[in-house]
CSV table of C-alpha atoms in Angstrom, one decimal:
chain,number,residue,atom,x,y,z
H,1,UNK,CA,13.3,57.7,138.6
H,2,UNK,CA,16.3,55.8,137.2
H,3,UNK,CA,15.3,55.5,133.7
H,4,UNK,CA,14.8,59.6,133.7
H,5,UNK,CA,17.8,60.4,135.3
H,6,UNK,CA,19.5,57.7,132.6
H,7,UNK,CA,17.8,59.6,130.0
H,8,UNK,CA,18.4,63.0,130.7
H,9,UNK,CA,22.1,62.2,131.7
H,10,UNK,CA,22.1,60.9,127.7
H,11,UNK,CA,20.3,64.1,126.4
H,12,UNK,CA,22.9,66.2,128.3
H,13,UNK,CA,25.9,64.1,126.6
H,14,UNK,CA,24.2,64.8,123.2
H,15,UNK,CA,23.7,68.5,123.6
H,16,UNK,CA,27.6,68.7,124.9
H,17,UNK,CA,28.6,66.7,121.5
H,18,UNK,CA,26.3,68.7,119.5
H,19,UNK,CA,27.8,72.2,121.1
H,20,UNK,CA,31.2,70.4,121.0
H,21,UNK,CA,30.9,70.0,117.1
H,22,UNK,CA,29.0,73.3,116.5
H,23,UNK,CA,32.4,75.2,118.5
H,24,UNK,CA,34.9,72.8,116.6
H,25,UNK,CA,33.9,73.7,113.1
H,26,UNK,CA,34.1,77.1,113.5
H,27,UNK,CA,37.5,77.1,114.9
H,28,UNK,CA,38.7,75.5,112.1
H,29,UNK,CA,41.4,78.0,109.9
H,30,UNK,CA,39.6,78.8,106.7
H,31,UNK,CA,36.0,79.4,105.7
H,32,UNK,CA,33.6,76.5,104.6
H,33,UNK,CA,32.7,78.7,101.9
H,34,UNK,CA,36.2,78.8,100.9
H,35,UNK,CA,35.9,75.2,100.7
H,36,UNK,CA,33.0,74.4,98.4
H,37,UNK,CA,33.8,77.1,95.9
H,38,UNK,CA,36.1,76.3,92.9
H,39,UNK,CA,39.5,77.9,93.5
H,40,UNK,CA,40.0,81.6,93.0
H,41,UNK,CA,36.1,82.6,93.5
H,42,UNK,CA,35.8,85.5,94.1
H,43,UNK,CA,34.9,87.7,97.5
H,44,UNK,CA,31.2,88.2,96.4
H,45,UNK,CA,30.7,84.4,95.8
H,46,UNK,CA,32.5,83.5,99.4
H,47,UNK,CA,30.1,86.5,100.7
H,48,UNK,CA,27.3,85.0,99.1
H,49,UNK,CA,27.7,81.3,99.7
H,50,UNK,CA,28.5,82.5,103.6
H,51,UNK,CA,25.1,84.4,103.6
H,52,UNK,CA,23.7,80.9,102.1
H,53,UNK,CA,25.3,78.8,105.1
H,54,UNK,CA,24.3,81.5,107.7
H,55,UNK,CA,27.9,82.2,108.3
H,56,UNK,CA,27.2,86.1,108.4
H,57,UNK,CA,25.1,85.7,111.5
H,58,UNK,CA,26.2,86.0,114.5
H,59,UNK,CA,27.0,82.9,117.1
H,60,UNK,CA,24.4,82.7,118.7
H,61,UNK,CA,21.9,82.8,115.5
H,62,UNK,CA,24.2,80.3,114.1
H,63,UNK,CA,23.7,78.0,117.1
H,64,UNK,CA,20.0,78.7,116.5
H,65,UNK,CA,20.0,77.7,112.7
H,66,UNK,CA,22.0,74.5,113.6
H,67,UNK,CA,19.5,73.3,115.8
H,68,UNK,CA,16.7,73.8,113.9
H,69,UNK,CA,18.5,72.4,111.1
H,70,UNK,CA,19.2,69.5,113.0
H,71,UNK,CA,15.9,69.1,114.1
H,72,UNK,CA,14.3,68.7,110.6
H,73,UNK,CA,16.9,66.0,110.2
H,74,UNK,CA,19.1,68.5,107.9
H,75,UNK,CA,23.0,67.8,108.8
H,76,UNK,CA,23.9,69.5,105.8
H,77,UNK,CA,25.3,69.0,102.3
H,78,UNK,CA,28.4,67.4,101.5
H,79,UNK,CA,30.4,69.1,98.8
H,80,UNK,CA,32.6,66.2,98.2
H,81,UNK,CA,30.0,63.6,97.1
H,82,UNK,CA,27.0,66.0,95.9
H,83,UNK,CA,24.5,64.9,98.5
H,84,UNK,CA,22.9,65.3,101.8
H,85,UNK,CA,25.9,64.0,104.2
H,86,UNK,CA,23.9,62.4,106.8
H,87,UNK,CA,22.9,60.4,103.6
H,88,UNK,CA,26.7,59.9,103.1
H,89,UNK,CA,27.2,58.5,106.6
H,90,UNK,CA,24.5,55.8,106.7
H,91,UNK,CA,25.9,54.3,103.1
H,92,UNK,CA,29.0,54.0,105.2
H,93,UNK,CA,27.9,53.0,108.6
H,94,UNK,CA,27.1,48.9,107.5
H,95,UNK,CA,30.8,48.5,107.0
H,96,UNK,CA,32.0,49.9,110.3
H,97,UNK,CA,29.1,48.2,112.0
H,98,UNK,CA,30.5,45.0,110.8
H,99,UNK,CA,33.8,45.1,111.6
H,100,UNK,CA,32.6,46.3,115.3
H,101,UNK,CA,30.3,43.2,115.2
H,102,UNK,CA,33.4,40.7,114.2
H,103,UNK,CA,35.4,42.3,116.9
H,104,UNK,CA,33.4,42.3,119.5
H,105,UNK,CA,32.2,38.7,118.6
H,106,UNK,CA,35.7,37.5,118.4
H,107,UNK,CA,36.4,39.4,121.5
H,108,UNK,CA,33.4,37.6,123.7
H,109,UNK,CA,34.3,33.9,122.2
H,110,UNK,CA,38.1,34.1,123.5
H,111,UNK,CA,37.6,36.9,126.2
H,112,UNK,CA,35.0,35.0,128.4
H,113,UNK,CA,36.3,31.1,128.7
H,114,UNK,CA,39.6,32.1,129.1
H,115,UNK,CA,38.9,34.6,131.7
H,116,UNK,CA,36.4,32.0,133.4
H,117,UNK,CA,39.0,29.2,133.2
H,118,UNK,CA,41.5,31.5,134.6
H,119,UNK,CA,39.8,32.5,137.5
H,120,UNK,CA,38.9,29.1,138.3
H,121,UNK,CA,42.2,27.0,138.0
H,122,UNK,CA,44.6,29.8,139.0
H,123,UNK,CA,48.4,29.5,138.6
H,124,UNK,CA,47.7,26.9,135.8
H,125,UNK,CA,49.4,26.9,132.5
H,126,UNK,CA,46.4,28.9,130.7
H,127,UNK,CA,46.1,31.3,133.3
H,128,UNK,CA,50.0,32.0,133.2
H,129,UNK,CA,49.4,32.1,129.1
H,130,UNK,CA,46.5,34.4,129.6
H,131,UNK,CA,48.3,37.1,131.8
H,132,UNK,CA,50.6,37.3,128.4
H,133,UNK,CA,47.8,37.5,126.4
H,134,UNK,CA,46.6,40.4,128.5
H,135,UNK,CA,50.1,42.1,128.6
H,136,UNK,CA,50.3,41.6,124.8
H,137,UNK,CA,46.8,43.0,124.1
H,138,UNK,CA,47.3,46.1,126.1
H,139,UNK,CA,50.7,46.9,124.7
H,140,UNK,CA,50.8,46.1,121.0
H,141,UNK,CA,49.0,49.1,118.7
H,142,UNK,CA,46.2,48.4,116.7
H,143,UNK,CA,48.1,49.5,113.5
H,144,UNK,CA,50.5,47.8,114.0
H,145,UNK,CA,48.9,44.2,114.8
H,146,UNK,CA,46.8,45.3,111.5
H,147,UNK,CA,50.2,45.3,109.2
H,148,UNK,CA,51.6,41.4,110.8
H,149,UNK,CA,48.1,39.6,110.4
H,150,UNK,CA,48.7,41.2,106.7
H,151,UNK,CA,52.2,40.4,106.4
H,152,UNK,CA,51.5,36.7,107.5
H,153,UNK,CA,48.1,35.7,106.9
H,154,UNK,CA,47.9,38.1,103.6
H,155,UNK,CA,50.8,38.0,101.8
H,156,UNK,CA,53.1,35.5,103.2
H,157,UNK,CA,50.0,32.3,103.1
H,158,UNK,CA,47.5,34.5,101.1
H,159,UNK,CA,44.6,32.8,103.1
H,160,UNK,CA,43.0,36.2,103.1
H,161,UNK,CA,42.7,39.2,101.0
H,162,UNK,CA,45.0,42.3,101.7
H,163,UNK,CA,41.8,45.2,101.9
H,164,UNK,CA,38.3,45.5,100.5
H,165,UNK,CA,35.2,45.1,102.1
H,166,UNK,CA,32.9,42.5,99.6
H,167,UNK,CA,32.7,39.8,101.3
H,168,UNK,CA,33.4,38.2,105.1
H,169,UNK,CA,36.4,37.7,104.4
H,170,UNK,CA,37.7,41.0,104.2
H,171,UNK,CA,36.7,41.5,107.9
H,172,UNK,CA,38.0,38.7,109.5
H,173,UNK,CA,41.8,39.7,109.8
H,174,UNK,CA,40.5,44.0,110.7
H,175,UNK,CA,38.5,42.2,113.0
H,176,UNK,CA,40.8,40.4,115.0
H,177,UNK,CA,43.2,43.5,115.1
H,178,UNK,CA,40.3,45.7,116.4
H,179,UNK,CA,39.3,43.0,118.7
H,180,UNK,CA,43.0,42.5,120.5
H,181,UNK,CA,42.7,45.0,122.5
H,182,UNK,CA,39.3,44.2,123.9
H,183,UNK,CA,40.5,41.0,124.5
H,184,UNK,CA,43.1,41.8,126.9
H,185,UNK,CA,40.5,44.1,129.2
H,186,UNK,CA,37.6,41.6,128.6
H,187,UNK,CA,39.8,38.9,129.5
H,188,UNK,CA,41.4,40.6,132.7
H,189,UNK,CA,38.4,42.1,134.1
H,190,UNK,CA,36.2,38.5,133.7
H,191,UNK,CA,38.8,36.8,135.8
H,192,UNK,CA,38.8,39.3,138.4
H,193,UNK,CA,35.4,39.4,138.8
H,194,UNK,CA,35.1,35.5,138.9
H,195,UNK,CA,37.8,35.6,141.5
H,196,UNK,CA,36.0,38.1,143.7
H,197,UNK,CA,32.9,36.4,143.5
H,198,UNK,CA,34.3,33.0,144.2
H,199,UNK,CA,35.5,33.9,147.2
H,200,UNK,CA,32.0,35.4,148.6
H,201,UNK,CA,31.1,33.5,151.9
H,202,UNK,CA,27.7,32.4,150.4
H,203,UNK,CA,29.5,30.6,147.6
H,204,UNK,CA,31.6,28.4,150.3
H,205,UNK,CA,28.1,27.7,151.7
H,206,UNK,CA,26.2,26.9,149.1
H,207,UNK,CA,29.2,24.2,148.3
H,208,UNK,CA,29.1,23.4,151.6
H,209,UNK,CA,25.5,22.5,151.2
H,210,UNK,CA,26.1,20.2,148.3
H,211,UNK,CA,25.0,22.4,145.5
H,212,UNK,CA,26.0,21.3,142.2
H,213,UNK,CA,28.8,23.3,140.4
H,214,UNK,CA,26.4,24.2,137.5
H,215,UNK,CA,23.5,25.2,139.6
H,216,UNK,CA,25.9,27.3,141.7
H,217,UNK,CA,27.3,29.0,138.7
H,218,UNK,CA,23.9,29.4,137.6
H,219,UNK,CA,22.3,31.0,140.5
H,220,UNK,CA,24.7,32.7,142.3
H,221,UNK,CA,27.9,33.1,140.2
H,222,UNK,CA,27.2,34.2,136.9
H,223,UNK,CA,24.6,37.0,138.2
H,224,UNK,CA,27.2,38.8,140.3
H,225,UNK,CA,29.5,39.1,137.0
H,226,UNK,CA,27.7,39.9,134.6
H,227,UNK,CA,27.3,43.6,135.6
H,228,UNK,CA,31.1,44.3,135.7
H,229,UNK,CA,31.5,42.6,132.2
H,230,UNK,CA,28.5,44.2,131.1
H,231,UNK,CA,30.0,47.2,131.9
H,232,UNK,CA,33.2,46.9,130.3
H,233,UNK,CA,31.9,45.8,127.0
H,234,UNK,CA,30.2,49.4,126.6
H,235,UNK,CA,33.3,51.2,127.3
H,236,UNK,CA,34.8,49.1,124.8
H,237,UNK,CA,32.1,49.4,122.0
H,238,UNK,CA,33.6,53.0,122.4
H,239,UNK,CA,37.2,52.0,121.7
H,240,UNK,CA,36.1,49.9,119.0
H,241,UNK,CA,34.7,52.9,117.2
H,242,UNK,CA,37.8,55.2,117.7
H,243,UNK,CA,40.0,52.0,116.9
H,244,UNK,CA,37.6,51.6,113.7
H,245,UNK,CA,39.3,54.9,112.0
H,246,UNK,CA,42.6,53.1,112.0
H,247,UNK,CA,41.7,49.6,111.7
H,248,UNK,CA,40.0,51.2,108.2
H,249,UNK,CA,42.7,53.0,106.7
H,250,UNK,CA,45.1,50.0,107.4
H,251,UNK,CA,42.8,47.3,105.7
H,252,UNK,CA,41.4,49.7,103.3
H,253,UNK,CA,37.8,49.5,104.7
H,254,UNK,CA,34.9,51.4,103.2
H,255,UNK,CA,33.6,52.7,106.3
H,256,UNK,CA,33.6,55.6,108.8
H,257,UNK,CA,36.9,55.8,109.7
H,258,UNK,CA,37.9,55.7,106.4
H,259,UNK,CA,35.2,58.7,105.2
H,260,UNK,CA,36.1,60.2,108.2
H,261,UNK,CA,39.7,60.7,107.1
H,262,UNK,CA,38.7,61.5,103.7
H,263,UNK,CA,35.8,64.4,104.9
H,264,UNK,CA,38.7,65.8,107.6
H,265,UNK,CA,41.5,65.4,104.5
H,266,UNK,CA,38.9,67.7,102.2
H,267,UNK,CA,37.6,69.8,104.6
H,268,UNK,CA,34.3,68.4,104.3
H,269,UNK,CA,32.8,69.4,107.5
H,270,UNK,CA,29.1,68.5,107.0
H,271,UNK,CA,30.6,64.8,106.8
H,272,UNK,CA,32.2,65.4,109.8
H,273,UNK,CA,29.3,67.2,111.5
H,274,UNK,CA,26.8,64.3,110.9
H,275,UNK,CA,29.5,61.4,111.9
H,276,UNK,CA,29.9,62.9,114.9
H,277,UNK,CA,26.5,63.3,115.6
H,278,UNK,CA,25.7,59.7,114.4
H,279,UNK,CA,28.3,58.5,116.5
H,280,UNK,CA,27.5,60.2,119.7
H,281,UNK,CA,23.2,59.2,119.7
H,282,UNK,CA,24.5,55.7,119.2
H,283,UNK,CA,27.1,55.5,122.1
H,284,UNK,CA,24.0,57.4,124.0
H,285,UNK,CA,21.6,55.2,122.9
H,286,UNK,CA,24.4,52.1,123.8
H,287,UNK,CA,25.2,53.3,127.1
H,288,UNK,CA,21.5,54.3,128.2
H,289,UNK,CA,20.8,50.3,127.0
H,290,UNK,CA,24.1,48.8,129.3
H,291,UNK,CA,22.8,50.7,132.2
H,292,UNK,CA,19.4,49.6,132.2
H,293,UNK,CA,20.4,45.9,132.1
H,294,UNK,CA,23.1,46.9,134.5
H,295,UNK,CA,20.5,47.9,136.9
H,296,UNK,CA,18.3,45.2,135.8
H,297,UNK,CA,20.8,42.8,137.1
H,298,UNK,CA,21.8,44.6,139.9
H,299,UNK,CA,19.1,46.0,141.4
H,300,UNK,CA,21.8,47.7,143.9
H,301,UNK,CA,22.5,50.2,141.1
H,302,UNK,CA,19.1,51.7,141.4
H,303,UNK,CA,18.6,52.9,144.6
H,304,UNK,CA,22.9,53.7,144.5
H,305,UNK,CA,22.4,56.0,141.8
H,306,UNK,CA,18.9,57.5,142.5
């Protein structure tokens, strides 16, 4: 009963993004037609491509054509490049999908032993360093962490290269800017949680009965936590992927964000039509995932949310 509930909770966020983007585009000042015809067409060309788009329907035909559309796996044609766009979006996806990858990699190797160590010798040095770390992570914008790791690790030492995406090296410094952020949260909300657990009663009693620290941690420690963290990690795999737009531009990235820009720049609203609809089945798809293991590990979650 969950898993169907998960499930048609994700289908119902799908249909409001697909609706969402379906509203958006047609709000937008200008005609599509407008777009994707040289300059100075004339008014039976716009009539004709709008006829060819099913503009001259009305909204609820339109609404009809979309889905079917979508449902044949048609997300329209991109004027810009000269090609299907949702063919467009997957040639650009591996590059975003990386730096997400580096960030959240980078995020989890610092994230967890600091907040672990934290929560278990609070009020020492580290934990006082990793409440600034926290602060600093929270408060500095992604931008412009992007533009000092450049300054200094780019052009100042010129360990690393400036922008580009051909090798690892040119995600190393976008992924530790995208990954600041997460880093503060990750950081915060594993010490918390270690706190809280550590303070349980059947934690003093299992010490109490002798229990070695690794087998407490083991049984009884690390199970508790790992659903808040677990958690939290989702929610950030969605900041990474807004952050990803301006982590992109700054690095010069060939990715989404980047083709985002450009398809929102040009008008290209196929692009941006089957981006956002990539986008949102994946979060789905990411979320629906999370939650399962959530209430894997916590069977409390089940019967909560039934």
């Amino acid at each position: 009963m969950f898993v169907v509930k998960r499930l048609i909770q994700g289908v119902g966020v799908l249909v409001a993004a697909l609706l969402f983007i379906f509203i958006l585009v047609r709000l937008v000042p200008g005609s599509p037609a407008e777009v994707m015809l040289p300059p100075g067409a004339s008014d039976e060309a716009i009539q004709a491509m709008n006829q060819q788009l099913g503009l001259d329907k009305s909204l609820p035909e339109q609404l009809l054509l979309f889905v079917s559309d979508l449902a044949r796996g048609d997300f329209g044609y991109s004027h810009r490049y000269g090609r299907a766009a949702i063919a467009v979006v997957l040639e650009k996806a591996p590059v975003t999908f990386k730096l997400i990858l580096g960030a959240a990699l980078i995020s989890t190797l610092i994230s967890l032993p600091l907040g672990i160590y934290s929560a278990v010798r609070p009020g020492s040095l580290l934990d006082n360093a990793s409440l600034l770390i926290v602060l600093a992570g929270q408060s500095v914008p992604t931008f412009w962490l992007g533009l000092v790791f450049i300054l200094i690790f780019a052009i100042q030492l010129g360990w690393l290269p400036t922008s580009g995406g051909g090798s690892w090296k040119h995600y190393v410094l976008p992924s530790l800017s995208l990954a600041a952020w997460t880093v503060a949260v990750q950081t915060r909300i594993t010490r918390v949680s270690f706190m809280e657990v550590l303070s349980e009663p059947y934690i003093t009693v299992a010490r109490s009965k002798g229990l070695p620290s690794w087998l407490l941690y083991v049984r009884h420690v690390f199970p508790n936590v790992a659903p808040p963290i677990l958690m939290v990690m989702g929610v950030e795999f969605g900041y990474m992927v807004g952050g990803a737009v301006i982590t992109e531009v700054v690095f010069g990235l060939p990715g989404l964000g980047a083709l985002a820009l450009d398809a929102i720049t040009l008008r290209d609203y196929s692009v941006v039509q089957a981006m956002v609809i990539f986008v949102a089945t994946i979060l789905v798809i990411l979320n629906l995932v999370i939650d399962l293991l959530h209430a894997y590990l916590d069977p409390r979650i089940r019967s909560f949310r039934r």
